[in-house]
Coordinates of C-alpha atoms and ligand atoms in Angstrom, one line a residue:
Chain A
M183 CA 28.1 20.1 22.8
G184 CA 26.1 17.3 21.2
L185 CA 23.8 19.8 19.5
V186 CA 26.7 21.6 17.9
K187 CA 28.2 18.3 16.6
Y188 CA 24.8 17.3 15.2
A189 CA 24.3 20.6 13.5
L190 CA 27.8 20.5 11.9
K191 CA 27.2 16.9 10.7
N192 CA 23.9 17.9 9.1
L193 CA 25.5 21.0 7.5
L194 CA 28.0 18.8 5.7
R195 CA 25.5 16.2 4.5
R196 CA 23.9 16.1 1.1
P197 CA 20.3 17.4 1.0
A198 CA 17.7 14.7 1.2
T199 CA 15.7 16.2 -1.7
V200 CA 16.5 16.3 -5.4
E201 CA 15.8 19.5 -7.3
D202 CA 14.8 18.4 -10.7
P203 CA 12.6 15.3 -11.1
A204 CA 14.2 14.5 -14.4
A205 CA 17.6 14.2 -12.6
I206 CA 16.4 11.4 -10.4
P207 CA 18.1 8.2 -11.5
V208 CA 15.6 5.5 -12.3
P209 CA 16.3 1.7 -12.5
D210 CA 16.7 0.1 -15.9
D211 CA 13.4 -1.7 -15.8
Y212 CA 11.4 1.3 -14.6
R213 CA 8.0 1.5 -16.3
G214 CA 7.8 5.1 -17.4
T215 CA 6.7 6.2 -20.9
V216 CA 4.9 3.9 -23.4
F217 CA 6.4 4.2 -26.8
M218 CA 5.0 2.8 -30.1
H219 CA 6.8 1.7 -33.2
R220 CA 3.8 1.9 -35.5
D221 CA 5.6 0.4 -38.5
E222 CA 6.1 -2.9 -36.6
C223 CA 2.5 -3.2 -35.6
I224 CA 0.6 -6.1 -37.4
W225 CA -2.8 -4.9 -36.1
C226 CA -3.5 -8.0 -34.1
L227 CA -5.5 -6.0 -31.5
R228 CA -4.0 -8.0 -28.6
C229 CA -2.8 -4.9 -26.7
M230 CA -6.3 -3.3 -27.0
K231 CA -8.0 -6.3 -25.6
A232 CA -5.5 -6.8 -22.7
C233 CA -5.2 -3.2 -21.6
P234 CA -7.0 -2.8 -18.2
A235 CA -7.4 0.9 -18.6
N236 CA -8.7 0.9 -22.2
S237 CA -6.0 3.4 -23.1
I238 CA -5.1 1.9 -26.5
I239 CA -7.5 2.0 -29.4
V240 CA -6.5 0.1 -32.5
D241 CA -8.6 0.1 -35.7
R242 CA -7.5 -2.6 -38.2
E243 CA -9.5 -1.3 -41.2
K244 CA -8.5 2.3 -40.9
E245 CA -5.0 1.4 -39.6
V246 CA -5.2 3.9 -36.7
F247 CA -3.5 3.4 -33.5
V248 CA -4.4 5.9 -30.6
Y249 CA -2.7 5.8 -27.3
K250 CA -4.2 7.9 -24.5
Y251 CA -1.6 9.2 -22.2
M252 CA -3.9 10.2 -19.4
K253 CA -5.7 6.9 -19.1
C254 CA -2.6 4.7 -19.1
I255 CA -1.5 3.2 -15.8
T256 CA 1.9 2.0 -17.1
C257 CA 1.2 -1.5 -16.1
G258 CA 3.2 -2.9 -19.0
I259 CA 0.8 -5.6 -20.1
C260 CA 0.7 -4.2 -23.7
E261 CA 4.4 -4.7 -23.9
D262 CA 4.1 -8.3 -22.7
V263 CA 1.4 -9.3 -25.1
C264 CA 2.6 -7.6 -28.2
P265 CA 3.9 -10.3 -30.6
T266 CA 6.2 -8.0 -32.6
D267 CA 7.5 -5.8 -29.8
A268 CA 5.8 -2.8 -31.4
I269 CA 5.2 -1.4 -27.9
E270 CA 8.0 -0.6 -25.7
I271 CA 8.0 0.9 -22.2
L272 CA 11.0 3.2 -21.7
P273 CA 12.6 4.0 -18.3
V274 CA 11.7 7.7 -18.8
P275 CA 9.6 9.3 -16.0
R276 CA 6.2 10.6 -17.0
E277 CA 6.1 14.3 -17.3
A278 CA 3.4 17.0 -17.5
K279 CA 2.4 18.0 -21.0
Y280 CA 1.6 21.5 -22.0
K281 CA -0.9 20.9 -24.8
R282 CA -4.0 18.8 -25.0
E283 CA -3.0 17.3 -28.4
W284 CA 0.1 15.8 -26.9
L285 CA -1.9 13.6 -24.6
E286 CA -2.9 11.3 -27.4
Y287 CA -0.4 9.9 -29.8
Chain B
M50 CA -26.7 20.9 26.3
P51 CA -23.7 19.7 24.4
T52 CA -22.2 21.7 21.5
I53 CA -22.0 19.9 18.2
V54 CA -18.7 20.5 16.4
P55 CA -18.1 19.1 12.9
F56 CA -14.7 17.7 12.3
G57 CA -13.7 16.9 8.7
P58 CA -14.2 15.9 5.9
Q59 CA -11.7 18.6 5.1
H60 CA -9.4 19.4 7.9
P61 CA -5.8 20.5 8.0
I62 CA -4.7 17.6 10.2
L63 CA -7.1 14.8 9.1
V64 CA -6.0 14.3 5.5
E65 CA -8.5 11.5 5.0
P66 CA -12.0 12.6 4.0
I67 CA -14.2 11.4 6.8
R68 CA -16.7 13.5 8.7
Y69 CA -17.0 13.3 12.4
L70 CA -19.8 15.1 14.4
L71 CA -18.5 15.6 17.9
A72 CA -20.8 16.5 20.8
L73 CA -18.7 18.5 23.3
E74 CA -19.4 19.5 26.8
E75 CA -16.8 22.1 27.8
E76 CA -13.7 20.5 26.2
T77 CA -14.7 16.9 26.6
V78 CA -16.2 14.7 23.9
V79 CA -19.5 13.1 25.1
G80 CA -20.8 11.8 21.8
V81 CA -19.5 11.0 18.3
E82 CA -21.0 10.1 15.0
Y83 CA -19.2 9.6 11.7
E84 CA -20.1 9.6 8.1
I85 CA -18.1 7.8 5.4
G86 CA -18.4 7.4 1.6
Y87 CA -16.7 10.6 0.3
L88 CA -14.3 8.5 -1.8
H89 CA -16.6 5.9 -3.2
K90 CA -15.2 4.9 -6.6
G91 CA -17.4 1.9 -7.5
L92 CA -14.4 -0.4 -7.7
E93 CA -16.2 -3.5 -6.7
K94 CA -18.6 -3.1 -9.6
A95 CA -15.7 -2.4 -12.0
M96 CA -14.1 -5.6 -10.9
E97 CA -16.9 -7.7 -12.4
N98 CA -14.5 -8.0 -15.3
D99 CA -11.8 -10.2 -16.7
Y100 CA -9.9 -11.3 -13.7
I101 CA -6.4 -10.6 -15.1
K102 CA -7.5 -7.0 -15.6
D103 CA -9.0 -7.0 -12.1
I104 CA -5.5 -7.5 -10.5
Y105 CA -4.7 -3.9 -11.6
F106 CA -8.1 -2.7 -10.3
A107 CA -7.3 -4.4 -7.0
E108 CA -3.9 -2.8 -6.8
R109 CA -5.5 0.6 -7.2
V110 CA -8.0 0.2 -4.3
C111 CA -5.3 1.7 -2.1
G112 CA -2.5 4.0 -2.8
I113 CA -0.3 2.8 0.1
C114 CA -0.8 -1.0 0.3
S115 CA -1.2 -2.0 -3.3
M116 CA 0.7 -5.2 -3.1
V117 CA -1.4 -6.7 -0.4
H118 CA -4.6 -6.0 -2.3
S119 CA -3.3 -7.6 -5.4
T120 CA -1.8 -10.5 -3.5
T121 CA -5.1 -11.2 -1.7
F122 CA -7.1 -11.0 -4.9
V123 CA -4.7 -13.2 -6.8
N124 CA -4.6 -15.8 -4.0
A125 CA -8.4 -15.9 -3.9
V126 CA -8.5 -16.6 -7.7
E127 CA -5.7 -19.1 -7.4
K128 CA -7.6 -20.9 -4.6
L129 CA -10.6 -21.0 -6.9
A130 CA -8.7 -22.3 -9.9
G131 CA -6.7 -24.8 -7.8
I132 CA -3.3 -23.3 -8.7
E133 CA -0.3 -23.9 -6.5
V134 CA 2.4 -21.2 -7.1
P135 CA 6.1 -22.0 -7.0
E136 CA 8.0 -21.4 -3.8
R137 CA 10.1 -18.6 -5.2
V138 CA 7.0 -16.7 -6.0
K139 CA 5.8 -17.1 -2.4
F140 CA 9.0 -15.7 -1.0
I141 CA 9.2 -12.8 -3.4
R142 CA 5.6 -11.8 -2.6
T143 CA 6.4 -12.0 1.1
I144 CA 9.4 -9.7 0.7
L145 CA 7.3 -7.2 -1.2
L146 CA 4.5 -7.4 1.4
E147 CA 6.8 -6.7 4.2
L148 CA 8.5 -3.9 2.4
E149 CA 5.1 -2.4 2.0
R150 CA 4.4 -2.7 5.7
L151 CA 7.7 -0.8 6.4
H152 CA 6.8 2.1 4.2
S153 CA 3.2 2.2 5.4
H154 CA 4.2 2.3 9.0
M155 CA 6.8 5.0 8.4
L156 CA 4.2 7.1 6.5
W157 CA 1.8 6.7 9.4
L158 CA 4.4 7.6 12.0
G159 CA 5.3 10.8 10.1
I160 CA 1.6 11.9 9.8
V161 CA 1.0 11.1 13.5
A162 CA 4.1 13.0 14.6
D163 CA 2.9 15.9 12.5
S164 CA -0.5 15.8 14.2
I165 CA 1.0 16.0 17.7
G166 CA 3.2 18.9 16.7
F167 CA 6.4 17.1 16.0
Q168 CA 7.2 18.4 12.6
N169 CA 10.8 17.5 12.6
L170 CA 10.0 13.8 13.1
F171 CA 7.6 13.9 10.2
M172 CA 10.4 15.0 7.9
L173 CA 12.8 12.4 9.2
C174 CA 10.3 9.6 8.8
W175 CA 9.4 10.5 5.3
R176 CA 13.1 10.9 4.4
D177 CA 13.8 7.4 5.6
R178 CA 10.7 6.1 3.9
E179 CA 12.3 7.1 0.6
L180 CA 14.9 4.4 1.2
I181 CA 12.1 1.8 1.1
M182 CA 10.5 3.4 -1.9
D183 CA 13.8 3.3 -3.8
I184 CA 14.1 -0.4 -3.0
L185 CA 10.6 -1.1 -4.3
E186 CA 11.3 0.9 -7.4
S187 CA 14.4 -1.0 -8.2
L188 CA 12.8 -4.4 -7.5
T189 CA 9.6 -3.9 -9.3
G190 CA 9.9 -0.9 -11.6
N191 CA 7.5 1.4 -9.9
R192 CA 7.1 3.1 -6.6
I193 CA 3.6 2.4 -5.6
H194 CA 1.7 0.2 -8.1
F195 CA 4.1 -2.6 -8.7
S196 CA 2.1 -4.7 -11.2
M197 CA 4.1 -7.7 -10.1
N198 CA 1.4 -10.2 -9.4
T199 CA -0.5 -12.2 -11.9
V200 CA -2.6 -15.3 -11.4
G201 CA -0.2 -18.3 -11.1
G202 CA 2.9 -16.3 -10.3
L203 CA 4.8 -13.1 -10.9
R204 CA 5.2 -11.1 -14.1
K205 CA 8.8 -10.3 -13.3
D206 CA 11.7 -11.9 -11.3
I207 CA 13.8 -9.8 -8.9
S208 CA 17.4 -9.5 -9.7
E209 CA 20.6 -10.2 -7.7
K210 CA 21.5 -6.6 -8.1
G211 CA 18.1 -5.5 -6.7
I212 CA 18.5 -7.8 -3.7
R213 CA 22.0 -6.4 -2.9
F214 CA 20.6 -2.9 -3.2
M215 CA 17.7 -3.8 -0.9
L216 CA 19.9 -5.3 1.8
G217 CA 22.2 -2.2 1.8
N218 CA 19.3 0.2 2.0
L219 CA 17.6 -1.9 4.7
D220 CA 20.7 -1.6 6.9
R221 CA 20.7 2.1 6.6
F222 CA 17.0 2.2 7.2
A223 CA 17.3 0.0 10.4
L224 CA 19.9 2.4 11.7
S225 CA 17.6 5.4 11.1
V226 CA 14.6 3.6 12.8
R227 CA 16.7 3.0 15.9
K228 CA 17.6 6.7 16.0
I229 CA 13.9 7.8 15.5
E230 CA 12.9 5.4 18.3
N231 CA 15.4 6.9 20.5
S232 CA 14.3 10.4 20.0
L233 CA 10.6 9.4 20.2
Y234 CA 10.7 7.5 23.4
N235 CA 12.9 10.0 25.2
D236 CA 10.8 13.0 24.5
L237 CA 8.8 14.1 27.5
T238 CA 6.2 16.0 25.5
V239 CA 5.5 13.0 23.2
L240 CA 5.1 10.7 26.2
K241 CA 2.8 13.1 27.9
R242 CA 0.7 13.5 24.7
L243 CA 0.4 9.7 24.2
R244 CA 0.5 7.8 27.4
G245 CA -3.0 6.7 28.7
V246 CA -4.9 8.5 25.9
A247 CA -7.6 6.7 24.0
Y248 CA -7.4 3.6 26.0
L249 CA -9.0 0.4 24.7
T250 CA -9.1 -2.9 26.5
R251 CA -8.7 -6.4 25.0
E252 CA -12.4 -7.1 25.6
D253 CA -13.4 -3.9 23.8
C254 CA -11.2 -4.9 20.9
K255 CA -13.0 -8.3 20.7
R256 CA -16.4 -6.7 20.9
Y257 CA -15.8 -4.0 18.3
G258 CA -13.9 -6.4 16.0
V259 CA -10.7 -4.3 15.9
V260 CA -8.0 -5.7 13.6
G261 CA -4.3 -5.2 12.9
P262 CA -1.7 -3.3 15.0
N263 CA -4.5 -1.5 16.9
A264 CA -5.8 -4.8 18.3
R265 CA -2.3 -6.1 19.0
A266 CA -1.5 -3.0 20.9
S267 CA -4.3 -4.0 23.3
G268 CA -3.0 -7.5 23.6
Y269 CA -5.6 -9.0 21.3
S270 CA -3.8 -11.3 19.0
N271 CA -5.2 -11.3 15.5
D272 CA -2.8 -11.5 12.8
S273 CA -3.7 -13.2 9.5
R274 CA -0.1 -13.9 8.8
M275 CA -0.4 -16.7 11.3
D276 CA -2.7 -18.5 8.8
G277 CA 0.5 -19.2 6.9
Y278 CA -0.3 -17.8 3.4
E279 CA 2.6 -17.2 1.0
A280 CA 5.9 -17.8 2.7
Y281 CA 4.8 -17.1 6.3
E282 CA 4.4 -20.7 7.1
M283 CA 8.0 -21.4 6.1
I284 CA 9.6 -18.6 8.1
D285 CA 9.8 -18.2 11.8
F286 CA 7.1 -15.7 12.6
S287 CA 4.9 -14.8 15.6
P288 CA 3.0 -11.5 16.1
I289 CA 4.1 -8.9 18.5
L290 CA 1.7 -8.1 21.3
K291 CA 1.5 -5.2 23.7
A292 CA -0.7 -4.8 26.7
G293 CA -1.0 -1.0 27.1
G294 CA -3.9 -0.3 24.6
D295 CA -3.2 3.4 24.6
N296 CA -1.8 5.7 21.9
L297 CA 1.8 5.2 23.1
D298 CA 1.6 1.5 22.6
R299 CA 0.1 2.0 19.2
V300 CA 3.3 3.8 18.3
V301 CA 5.6 1.2 20.0
I302 CA 4.0 -1.7 18.4
R303 CA 4.3 -0.3 14.9
M304 CA 8.0 0.6 15.5
D305 CA 8.6 -3.0 16.7
E306 CA 6.8 -4.3 13.7
V307 CA 9.0 -2.3 11.5
L308 CA 12.1 -3.9 13.0
Q309 CA 10.4 -7.3 12.9
S310 CA 9.6 -6.8 9.2
I311 CA 13.2 -6.0 8.5
G312 CA 14.2 -9.3 10.1
L313 CA 11.5 -11.2 8.1
I314 CA 12.8 -9.7 4.8
R315 CA 16.4 -10.7 5.6
E316 CA 15.2 -14.2 6.5
C317 CA 13.2 -14.4 3.2
V318 CA 16.3 -13.4 1.2
R319 CA 18.4 -16.0 3.0
L320 CA 15.8 -18.7 2.2
L321 CA 14.9 -17.5 -1.3
P322 CA 14.9 -20.6 -3.5
D323 CA 15.7 -20.6 -7.2
G324 CA 13.1 -21.7 -9.7
E325 CA 10.2 -20.7 -11.9
I326 CA 8.2 -17.6 -11.3
G327 CA 5.1 -18.7 -13.1
E328 CA 2.7 -21.6 -13.4
K329 CA 0.7 -22.5 -16.5
Y330 CA -3.1 -22.7 -16.0
K331 CA -6.4 -22.8 -17.9
R332 CA -8.4 -19.6 -17.9
G333 CA -11.9 -19.5 -16.3
V334 CA -12.9 -20.0 -12.6
E335 CA -16.0 -21.4 -11.1
G336 CA -17.4 -21.3 -7.6
E337 CA -16.9 -18.9 -4.7
T338 CA -14.2 -18.4 -2.1
F339 CA -12.6 -15.8 0.1
F340 CA -9.1 -15.0 1.2
R341 CA -7.6 -13.1 4.1
C342 CA -4.2 -11.3 4.3
E343 CA -2.6 -9.1 6.8
A344 CA -2.4 -5.6 5.3
P345 CA -0.2 -3.0 7.2
R346 CA -3.5 -1.8 8.8
G347 CA -5.0 -5.2 9.6
E348 CA -6.9 -8.0 8.1
L349 CA -7.9 -7.6 4.5
F350 CA -10.7 -9.7 3.1
Y351 CA -11.6 -10.6 -0.5
Y352 CA -14.6 -12.5 -1.6
V353 CA -14.6 -13.7 -5.2
R354 CA -17.3 -15.5 -7.2
G355 CA -16.9 -16.8 -10.7
N356 CA -19.2 -18.6 -13.1
G357 CA -16.8 -20.6 -15.2
S358 CA -15.9 -17.9 -17.7
K359 CA -13.0 -15.4 -17.7
K360 CA -15.2 -12.8 -16.0
L361 CA -15.9 -12.7 -12.4
E362 CA -19.5 -12.4 -11.1
R363 CA -18.9 -10.6 -7.9
V364 CA -16.0 -9.3 -5.8
K365 CA -16.4 -8.0 -2.3
I366 CA -13.6 -6.3 -0.4
R367 CA -13.5 -5.6 3.3
T368 CA -10.6 -3.4 4.3
P369 CA -9.1 -3.0 7.8
T370 CA -10.2 0.6 8.2
L371 CA -13.9 -0.4 7.9
A372 CA -13.4 -2.9 10.7
N373 CA -11.5 -0.4 12.8
L374 CA -14.0 2.5 12.4
A375 CA -16.6 1.0 14.7
M376 CA -14.5 1.4 17.8
M377 CA -14.1 5.2 17.2
E378 CA -17.3 5.7 19.1
K379 CA -15.7 3.9 22.1
V380 CA -12.3 5.6 22.2
M381 CA -13.4 9.1 21.4
I382 CA -15.9 9.5 24.2
G383 CA -14.2 11.1 27.2
L384 CA -11.3 12.5 25.2
E385 CA -10.1 16.1 25.4
F386 CA -11.0 17.9 22.2
A387 CA -7.3 18.6 21.6
N388 CA -6.6 14.9 21.5
V389 CA -9.3 14.2 18.9
P390 CA -7.3 14.8 15.7
A391 CA -4.3 12.8 16.9
T392 CA -6.5 9.9 18.0
A393 CA -8.5 9.9 14.7
L394 CA -5.1 9.4 13.0
F395 CA -3.7 6.9 15.5
F396 CA -6.0 4.3 14.1
D397 CA -4.3 4.6 10.8
P398 CA -7.4 5.3 8.7
C399 CA -7.1 4.8 5.0
M400 CA -10.3 6.2 3.5
S401 CA -9.3 5.3 -0.1
C402 CA -9.4 1.6 0.8
Q403 CA -12.4 2.0 3.0
D404 CA -14.8 3.5 0.5
R405 CA -13.5 1.5 -2.4
Ligands
LIG671 S1 0.9 0.2 -20.0 FE1 -1.0 -0.9 -19.3 S2 -2.5 0.8 -19.2 FE2 -0.8 1.6 -20.4 S3 -1.3 1.2 -22.5 FE3 -0.1 -0.6 -21.8 S4 -1.7 -2.0 -21.1 FE4 -2.7 -0.1 -21.2
LIG672 S1 -0.3 -6.1 -29.8 FE1 1.4 -5.1 -30.9 S2 1.1 -5.8 -33.0 FE2 -0.8 -6.2 -31.9 S3 -2.0 -4.4 -32.3 FE3 -1.0 -4.0 -30.4 S4 0.9 -3.0 -31.0 FE4 0.1 -3.9 -32.9

């Protein structure tokens, strides 16, 4: 009898898994994707010096700003040190990319 | 003439890359050797770097207990720099450390249940572990690598909403743990598989330098939390001890520790003071020191040396698995071959930490 009750209870329950990773609700301050507002950058190089994974390369003369997606460990230091809030970490889960070029932006 | 059977580094049951060479006579193990180093990453060398960056290296030594690594490292640097962190920081760190112990023990129980053929329990454990991961995610912003610690405090405070969510989830989790305990201790097969297997006495533990829950399951009290780092001196805490020293007691002690940790977290939340979460300090450390913390697997040790600049000269890490491996030789001899995979897992090896 106990077994039947248990089976019925489990049948009516929600599944423990979620189908689509994008459908998982994340908290507001989740550290997901690093996003750059290049026009706000003042080329102070603080983020490049602070990044523990060396995933940001900023060149003041040439005004290039490269962010390497695969190296980033989403620690959030760059967001903390940036004086102009040019770097923002959005609560969007990291996803697989289909092309190599998309890994650097 | 004994037969030599290799076991690992790649084995369906033993997920951790370690290679055992077992000498078998009939079905009984008569000799054992092991080989480590398959996961060497050179992290100690990489940590001869700016110590703020090192916190993130320390976190990544282990994929399960990242908080305890960063807390130990940060505490060592704080000790060197003479920084006293605010009380709120201590309590929040303690909460996170205990949450980490919860999810590590549940992960371990799942893998162990799988290794003795209890697939269903494996899924139940990992389902309930998700509750803890959700708590950690909502408190810190990430599931495994929290990036919360920094020298002199925390990078981020925890919110009221996060604490309420945590307490709710913990209640559900405690209920599930009771159910799991019930099904585990009343299962004849499990008891037969575990009772009296891989016996280790208190004296053996002392001689081989066993640490953590494995030592406490044999009645050898060694718990670094008794040193009173972070908030452990301010809350009522004493380690759980068992006298059995076999695989069954290794399960029982971890389940008891799970329930104890839930109690410690609730007490920390009750006592959580208001205040600052960071302390101002001058960069640069000089001298050498060490710090010990109780990781979920046992005592974790960090040695740090600085020369007055921002960069550290040397960091040495000793993880609990390295301390626990020595007694493998003792427990394996005399075992049935069928018990070897489970026993290799019962000591909760974490090769990622161990090889650094
Ligand atoms: S989140 Fe961390 S690793 Fe990623 S770019 Fe910023 S500082 Fe570097
Ligand atoms: S810290 Fe901010 S402003 Fe400075 S270089 Fe980086 S993105 Fe630009």
